[in-house]
Short mmCIF file of C-alpha atoms and ligand atoms in Angstrom, two decimals:
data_model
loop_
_atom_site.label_atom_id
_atom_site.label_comp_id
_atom_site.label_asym_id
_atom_site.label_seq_id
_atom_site.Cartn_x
_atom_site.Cartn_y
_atom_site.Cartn_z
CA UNK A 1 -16.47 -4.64 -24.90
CA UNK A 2 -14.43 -6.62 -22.38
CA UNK A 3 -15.82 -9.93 -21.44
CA UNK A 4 -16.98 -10.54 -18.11
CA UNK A 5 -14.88 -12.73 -15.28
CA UNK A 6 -17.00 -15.10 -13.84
CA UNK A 7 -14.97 -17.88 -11.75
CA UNK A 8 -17.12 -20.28 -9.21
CA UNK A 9 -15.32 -23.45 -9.87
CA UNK A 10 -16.22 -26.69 -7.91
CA UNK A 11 -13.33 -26.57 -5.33
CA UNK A 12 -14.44 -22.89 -3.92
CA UNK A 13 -17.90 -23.80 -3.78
CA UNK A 14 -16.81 -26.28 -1.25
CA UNK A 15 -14.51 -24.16 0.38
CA UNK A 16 -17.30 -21.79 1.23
CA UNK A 17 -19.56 -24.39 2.08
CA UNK A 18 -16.91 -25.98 4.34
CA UNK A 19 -15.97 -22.48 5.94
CA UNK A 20 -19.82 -21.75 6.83
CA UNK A 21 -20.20 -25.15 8.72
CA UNK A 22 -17.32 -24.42 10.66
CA UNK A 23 -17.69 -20.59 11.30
CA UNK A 24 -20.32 -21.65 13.87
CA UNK A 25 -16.75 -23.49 15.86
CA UNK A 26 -15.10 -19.94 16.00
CA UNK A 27 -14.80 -17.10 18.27
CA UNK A 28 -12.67 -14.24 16.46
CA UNK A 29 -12.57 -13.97 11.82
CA UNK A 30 -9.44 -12.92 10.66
CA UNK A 31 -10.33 -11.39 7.31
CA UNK A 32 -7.12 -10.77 5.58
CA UNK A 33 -7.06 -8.46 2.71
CA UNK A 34 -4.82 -7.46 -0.39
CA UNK A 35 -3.38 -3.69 0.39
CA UNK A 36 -3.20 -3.00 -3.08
CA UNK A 37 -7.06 -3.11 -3.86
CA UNK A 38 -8.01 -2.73 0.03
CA UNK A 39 -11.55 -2.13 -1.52
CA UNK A 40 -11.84 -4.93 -4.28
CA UNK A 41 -10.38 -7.16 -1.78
CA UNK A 42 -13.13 -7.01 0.85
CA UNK A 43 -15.09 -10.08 0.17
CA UNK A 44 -19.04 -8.76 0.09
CA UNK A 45 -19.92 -11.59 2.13
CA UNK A 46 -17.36 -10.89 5.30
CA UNK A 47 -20.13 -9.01 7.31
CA UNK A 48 -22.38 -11.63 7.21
CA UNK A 49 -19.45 -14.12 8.49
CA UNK A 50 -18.71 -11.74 11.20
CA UNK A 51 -21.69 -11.41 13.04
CA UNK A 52 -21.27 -12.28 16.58
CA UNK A 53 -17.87 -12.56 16.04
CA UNK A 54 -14.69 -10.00 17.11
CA UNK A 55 -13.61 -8.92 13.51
CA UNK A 56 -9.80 -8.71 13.09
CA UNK A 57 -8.79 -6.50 10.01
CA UNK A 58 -5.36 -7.67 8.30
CA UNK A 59 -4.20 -5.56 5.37
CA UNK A 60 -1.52 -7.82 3.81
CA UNK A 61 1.28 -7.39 1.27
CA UNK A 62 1.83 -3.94 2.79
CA UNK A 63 5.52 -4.24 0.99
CA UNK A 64 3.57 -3.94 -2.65
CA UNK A 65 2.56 -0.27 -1.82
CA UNK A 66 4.19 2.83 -0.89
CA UNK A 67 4.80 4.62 2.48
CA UNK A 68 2.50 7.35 1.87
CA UNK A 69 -0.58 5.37 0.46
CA UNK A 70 -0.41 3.62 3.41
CA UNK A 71 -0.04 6.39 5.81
CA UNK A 72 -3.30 7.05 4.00
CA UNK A 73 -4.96 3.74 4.29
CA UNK A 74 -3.98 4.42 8.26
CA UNK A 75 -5.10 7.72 8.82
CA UNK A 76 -8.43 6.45 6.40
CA UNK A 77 -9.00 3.66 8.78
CA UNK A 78 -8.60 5.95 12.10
CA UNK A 79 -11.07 7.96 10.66
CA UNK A 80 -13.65 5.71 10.27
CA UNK A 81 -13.28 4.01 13.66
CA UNK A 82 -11.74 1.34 12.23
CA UNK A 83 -8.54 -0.75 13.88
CA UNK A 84 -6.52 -2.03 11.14
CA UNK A 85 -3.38 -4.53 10.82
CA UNK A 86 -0.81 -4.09 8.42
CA UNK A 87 1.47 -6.97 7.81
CA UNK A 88 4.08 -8.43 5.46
CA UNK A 89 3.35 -12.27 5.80
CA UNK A 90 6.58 -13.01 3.66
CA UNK A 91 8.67 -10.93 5.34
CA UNK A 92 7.08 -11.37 8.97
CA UNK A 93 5.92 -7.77 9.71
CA UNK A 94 3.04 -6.25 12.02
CA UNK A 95 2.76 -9.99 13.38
CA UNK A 96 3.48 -9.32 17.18
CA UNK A 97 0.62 -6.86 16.92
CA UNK A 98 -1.51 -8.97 15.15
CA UNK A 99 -0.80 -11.82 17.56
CA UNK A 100 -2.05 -9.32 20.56
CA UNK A 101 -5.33 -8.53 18.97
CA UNK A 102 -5.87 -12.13 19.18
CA UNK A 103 -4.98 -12.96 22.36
CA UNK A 104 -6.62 -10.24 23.35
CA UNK A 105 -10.12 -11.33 21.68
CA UNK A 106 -9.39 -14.67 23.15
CA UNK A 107 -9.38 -13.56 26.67
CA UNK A 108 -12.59 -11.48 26.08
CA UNK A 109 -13.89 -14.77 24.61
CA UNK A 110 -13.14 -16.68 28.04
CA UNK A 111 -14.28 -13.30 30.54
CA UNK A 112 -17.77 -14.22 28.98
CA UNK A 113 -16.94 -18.10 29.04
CA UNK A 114 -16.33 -17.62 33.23
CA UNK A 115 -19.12 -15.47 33.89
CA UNK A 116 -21.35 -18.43 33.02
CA UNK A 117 -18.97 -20.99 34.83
CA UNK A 118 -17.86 -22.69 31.79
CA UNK A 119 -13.76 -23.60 31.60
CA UNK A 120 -11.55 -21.32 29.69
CA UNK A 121 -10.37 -22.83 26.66
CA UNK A 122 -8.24 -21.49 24.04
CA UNK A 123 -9.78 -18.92 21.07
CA UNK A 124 -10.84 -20.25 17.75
CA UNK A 125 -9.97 -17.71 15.01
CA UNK A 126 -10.65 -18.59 11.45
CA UNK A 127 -8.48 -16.78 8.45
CA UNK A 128 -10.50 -15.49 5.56
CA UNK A 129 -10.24 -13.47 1.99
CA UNK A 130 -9.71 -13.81 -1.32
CA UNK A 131 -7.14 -15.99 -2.98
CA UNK A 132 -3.89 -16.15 -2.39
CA UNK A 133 -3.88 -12.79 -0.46
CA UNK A 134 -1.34 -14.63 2.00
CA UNK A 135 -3.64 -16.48 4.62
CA UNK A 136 -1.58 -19.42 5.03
CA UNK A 137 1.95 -17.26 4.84
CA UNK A 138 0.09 -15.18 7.83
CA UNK A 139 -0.09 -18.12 9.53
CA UNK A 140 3.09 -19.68 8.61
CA UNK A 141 4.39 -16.15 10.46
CA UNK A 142 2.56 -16.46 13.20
CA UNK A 143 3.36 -19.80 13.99
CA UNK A 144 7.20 -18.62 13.08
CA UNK A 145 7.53 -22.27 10.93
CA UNK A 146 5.76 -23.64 7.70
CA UNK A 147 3.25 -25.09 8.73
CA UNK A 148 1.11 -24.86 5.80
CA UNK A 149 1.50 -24.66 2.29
CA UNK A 150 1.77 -21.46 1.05
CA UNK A 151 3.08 -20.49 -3.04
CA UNK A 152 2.91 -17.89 -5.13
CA UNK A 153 -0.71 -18.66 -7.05
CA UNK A 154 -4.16 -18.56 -6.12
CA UNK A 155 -5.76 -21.75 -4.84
CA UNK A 156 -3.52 -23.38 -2.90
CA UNK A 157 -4.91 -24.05 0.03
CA UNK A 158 -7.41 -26.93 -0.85
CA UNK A 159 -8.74 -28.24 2.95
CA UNK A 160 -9.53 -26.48 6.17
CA UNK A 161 -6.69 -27.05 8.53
CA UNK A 162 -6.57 -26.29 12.19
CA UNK A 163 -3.24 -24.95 13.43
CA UNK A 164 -2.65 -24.35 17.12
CA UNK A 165 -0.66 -21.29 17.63
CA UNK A 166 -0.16 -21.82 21.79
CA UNK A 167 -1.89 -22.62 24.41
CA UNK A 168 -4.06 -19.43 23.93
CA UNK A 169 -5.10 -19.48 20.24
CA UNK A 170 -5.89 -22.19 17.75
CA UNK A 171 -5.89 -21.03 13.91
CA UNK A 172 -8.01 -22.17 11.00
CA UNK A 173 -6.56 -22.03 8.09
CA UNK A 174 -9.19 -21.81 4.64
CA UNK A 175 -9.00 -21.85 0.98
CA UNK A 176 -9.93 -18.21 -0.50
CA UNK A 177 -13.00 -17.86 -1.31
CA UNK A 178 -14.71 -15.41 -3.86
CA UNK A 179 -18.05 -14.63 -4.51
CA UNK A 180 -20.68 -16.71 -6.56
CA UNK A 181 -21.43 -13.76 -9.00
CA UNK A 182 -18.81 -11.21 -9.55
CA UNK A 183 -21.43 -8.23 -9.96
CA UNK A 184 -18.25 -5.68 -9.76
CA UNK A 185 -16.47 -6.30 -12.82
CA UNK A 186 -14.03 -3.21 -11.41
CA UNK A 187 -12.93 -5.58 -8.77
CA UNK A 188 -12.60 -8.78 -10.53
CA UNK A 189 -10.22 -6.83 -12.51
CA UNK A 190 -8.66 -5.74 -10.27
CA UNK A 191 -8.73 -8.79 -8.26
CA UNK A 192 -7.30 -11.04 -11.13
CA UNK A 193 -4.30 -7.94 -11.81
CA UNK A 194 -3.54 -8.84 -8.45
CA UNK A 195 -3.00 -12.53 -9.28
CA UNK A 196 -6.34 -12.79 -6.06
CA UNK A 197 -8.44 -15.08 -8.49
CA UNK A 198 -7.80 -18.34 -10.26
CA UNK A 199 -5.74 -17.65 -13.43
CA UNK A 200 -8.27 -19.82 -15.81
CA UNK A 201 -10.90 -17.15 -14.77
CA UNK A 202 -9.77 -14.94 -16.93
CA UNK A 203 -8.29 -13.37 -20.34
CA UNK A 204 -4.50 -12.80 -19.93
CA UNK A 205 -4.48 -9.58 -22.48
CA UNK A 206 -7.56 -8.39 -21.34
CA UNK A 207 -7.17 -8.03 -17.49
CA UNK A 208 -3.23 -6.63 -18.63
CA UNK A 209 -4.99 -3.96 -20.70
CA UNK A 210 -6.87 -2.67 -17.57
CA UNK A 211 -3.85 -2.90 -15.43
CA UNK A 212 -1.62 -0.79 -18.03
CA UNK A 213 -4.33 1.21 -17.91
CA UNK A 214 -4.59 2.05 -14.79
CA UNK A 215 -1.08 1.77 -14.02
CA UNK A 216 -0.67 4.80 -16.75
CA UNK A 217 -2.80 6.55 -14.54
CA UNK A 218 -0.64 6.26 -11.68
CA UNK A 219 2.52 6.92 -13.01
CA UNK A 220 4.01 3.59 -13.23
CA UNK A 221 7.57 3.63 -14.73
CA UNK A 222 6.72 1.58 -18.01
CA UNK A 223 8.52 3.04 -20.68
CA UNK A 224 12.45 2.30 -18.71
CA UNK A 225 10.70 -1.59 -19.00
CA UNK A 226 9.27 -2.20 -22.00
CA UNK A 227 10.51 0.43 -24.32
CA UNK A 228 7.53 1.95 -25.10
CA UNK A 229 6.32 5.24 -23.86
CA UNK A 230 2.42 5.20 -23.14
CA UNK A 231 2.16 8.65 -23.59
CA UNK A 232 2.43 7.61 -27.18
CA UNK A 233 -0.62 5.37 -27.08
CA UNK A 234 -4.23 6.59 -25.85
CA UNK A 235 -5.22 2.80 -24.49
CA UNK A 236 -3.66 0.04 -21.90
CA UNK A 237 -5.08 -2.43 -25.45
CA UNK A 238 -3.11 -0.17 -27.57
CA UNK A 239 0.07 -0.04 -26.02
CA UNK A 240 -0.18 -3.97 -25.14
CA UNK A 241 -0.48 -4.37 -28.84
CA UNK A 242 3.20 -1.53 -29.48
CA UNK A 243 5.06 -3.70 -26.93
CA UNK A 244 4.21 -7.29 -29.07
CA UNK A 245 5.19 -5.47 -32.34
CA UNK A 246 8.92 -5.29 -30.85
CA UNK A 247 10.82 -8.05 -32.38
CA UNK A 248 11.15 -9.88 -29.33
CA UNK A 249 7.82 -10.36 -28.54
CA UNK A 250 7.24 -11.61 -32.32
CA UNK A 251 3.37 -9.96 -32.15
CA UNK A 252 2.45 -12.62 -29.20
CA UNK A 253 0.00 -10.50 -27.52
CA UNK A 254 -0.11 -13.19 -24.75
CA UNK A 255 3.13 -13.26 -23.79
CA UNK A 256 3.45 -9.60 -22.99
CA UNK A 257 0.14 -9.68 -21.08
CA UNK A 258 1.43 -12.38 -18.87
CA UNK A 259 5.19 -10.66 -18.47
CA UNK A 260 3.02 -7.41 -17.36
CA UNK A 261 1.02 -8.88 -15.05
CA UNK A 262 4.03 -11.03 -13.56
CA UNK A 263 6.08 -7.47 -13.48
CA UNK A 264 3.43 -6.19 -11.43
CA UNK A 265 2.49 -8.84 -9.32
CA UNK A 266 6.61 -8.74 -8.56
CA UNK A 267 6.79 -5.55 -7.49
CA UNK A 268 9.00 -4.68 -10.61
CA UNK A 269 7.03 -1.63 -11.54
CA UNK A 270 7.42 -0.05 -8.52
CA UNK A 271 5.28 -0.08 -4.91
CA UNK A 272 2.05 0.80 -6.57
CA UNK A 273 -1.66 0.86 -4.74
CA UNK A 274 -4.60 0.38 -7.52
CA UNK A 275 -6.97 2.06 -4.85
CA UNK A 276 -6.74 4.77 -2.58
CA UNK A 277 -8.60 5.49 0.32
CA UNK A 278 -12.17 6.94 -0.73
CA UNK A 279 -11.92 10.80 -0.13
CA UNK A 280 -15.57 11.78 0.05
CA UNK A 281 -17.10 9.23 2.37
N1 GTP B 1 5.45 -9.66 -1.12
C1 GTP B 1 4.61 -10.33 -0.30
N2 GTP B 1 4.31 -11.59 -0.58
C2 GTP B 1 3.45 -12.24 0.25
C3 GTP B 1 2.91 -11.62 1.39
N3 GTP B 1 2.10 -12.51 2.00
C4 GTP B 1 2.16 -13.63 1.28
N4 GTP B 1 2.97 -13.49 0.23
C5 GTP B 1 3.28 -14.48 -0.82
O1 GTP B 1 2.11 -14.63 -1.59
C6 GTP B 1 1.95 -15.97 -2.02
C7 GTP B 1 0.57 -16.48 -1.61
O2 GTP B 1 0.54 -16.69 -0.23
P1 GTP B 1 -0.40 -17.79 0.43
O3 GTP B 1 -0.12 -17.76 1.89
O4 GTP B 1 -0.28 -19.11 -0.27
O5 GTP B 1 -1.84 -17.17 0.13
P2 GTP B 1 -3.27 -17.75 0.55
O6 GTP B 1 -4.13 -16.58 0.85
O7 GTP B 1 -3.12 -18.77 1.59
O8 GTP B 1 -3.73 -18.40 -0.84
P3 GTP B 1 -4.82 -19.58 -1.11
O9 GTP B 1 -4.52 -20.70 -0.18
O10 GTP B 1 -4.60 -19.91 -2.53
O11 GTP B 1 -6.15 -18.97 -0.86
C8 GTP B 1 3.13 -16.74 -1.40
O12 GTP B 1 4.14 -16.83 -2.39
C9 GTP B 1 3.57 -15.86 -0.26
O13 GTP B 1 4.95 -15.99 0.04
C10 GTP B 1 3.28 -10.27 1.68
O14 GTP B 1 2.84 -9.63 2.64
N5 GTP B 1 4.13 -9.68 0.78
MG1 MG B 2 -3.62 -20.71 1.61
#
């Protein structure tokens, strides 16, 4: 039986407790997402930190899926009354759309400002979600210059920064945050294949198990990689454990977890979304 991931370290208890004090400053959350686990990545706090708030829905790292899962993410959020944003933070797409939806919260922000003769001031929007879903890259875009830091692993953003982004929008940037108690064992899984959760939070084999896995199940190209063709194992364990027994992999289980996982996280086994849209909802 797998064991569970559990990850609440010091610095993201702070985080959190830093981003609810200052929520109470902003007009307009950004939650940004991961578009390959559009579900796992919605943090099951995010409603509470929107209340009162315009809600701006950014599904990032649109690159690291295909063009018809996201067609279906679209049509899936249309559906459901629901405006999304899909960007590419690294390579600077969907940003001049995402820019208007906060402008244009900003100016509903100072309609209501007027109408009780208070001075217009610019629109305080706060940037939210997991680790290292690309929060600080957003902004990075956005402000069209590094601004922030912004690297490939979870946990780099450490402080709450404000970034003005004109005259008409000021940014905050956060550290991601994740949940106290991962009840959904489904999502931290899928969360930590997704490099969205600290990397001590977890067993390297383990969470590559679930990802071959799953990424069997979705017809990832893994034989033309490793050598190995998974219809010739009946587990992700199993086939972890055929790959090591190649000579140059000397039976270190570890190392060909953590080459999977950095395959996948690299977009080397293809474009590939671990969830689809729910169909019956
Ligand atoms: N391929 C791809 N990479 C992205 C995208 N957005 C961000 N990245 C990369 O992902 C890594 C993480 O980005 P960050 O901006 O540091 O993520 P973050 O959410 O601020 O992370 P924390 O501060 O750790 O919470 C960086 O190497 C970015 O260049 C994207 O849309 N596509
Ligand atoms: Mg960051």
């Amino acid at each position: 039986m797998a064991s569970p991931i559990q990850w609440y370290p010091g610095h993201i208890a702070k985080a959190e407790k830093q981003l609810l004090e200052n929520l109470k400053l902003v007009d307009v959350v950004i939650e940004v997402r991961d578009s390959r686990i559009l579900m796992s990545s919605k943090h099951p706090k995010i409603e509470k930190w929107v209340e009162g708030k315009s809600h701006i829905l950014v599904c990032n790292r649109i690159d690291a899926i295909s063009t018809p899962v996201k067609t279906q993410w679209m049509r899936w959020f249309t559906d459901h009354d629901r405006m999304a944003y899909f960007t590419d933070a690294q390579a600077g797409k969907g940003m001049i759309d995402l820019l208007k939806a906060a402008q244009v919260a900003g100016e509903k922000v100072n309609e209501r400002r007027r109408s009780r003769g208070m001075l217009p001031r610019p629109v305080r929007a706060v940037v939210v979600g997991f680790p290292n879903v690309g929060k600080s890259a957003l902004i990075n875009r956005l402000l069209k210059k590094k601004v922030v830091a912004s690297a490939n692993k979870p946990g780099v953003t450490r402080q709450l920064r404000w970034i003005r982004i004109s005259d008409e929008i000021e940014l905050l940037d956060t550290p991601g945050v994740i949940p106290p108690l991962l009840y959904d064992q489904d999502a931290a899984l899928k969360l930590a294949i997704c490099d969205d959760i600290g990397q001590a939070a977890y067993d390297n084999v383990l969470v590559a198990a679930e990802a071959v896995d799953l990424l069997i199940g979705l017809g990832a190209k893994l034989s033309a990689r490793y050598q190995i063709d998974p219809l010739t194992v009946t587990s992700g364990i199993e086939y972890i454990h055929e790959v090591a027994a190649l000579n140059k992999f000397q039976g270190d289980l570890d190392k060909v977890a953590r080459l999977i996982l950095y395959d996948f996280r690299k977009g080397k086994l293809g474009a590939i979304a671990l969830e689809m849209p729910p169909s019956l909802t």
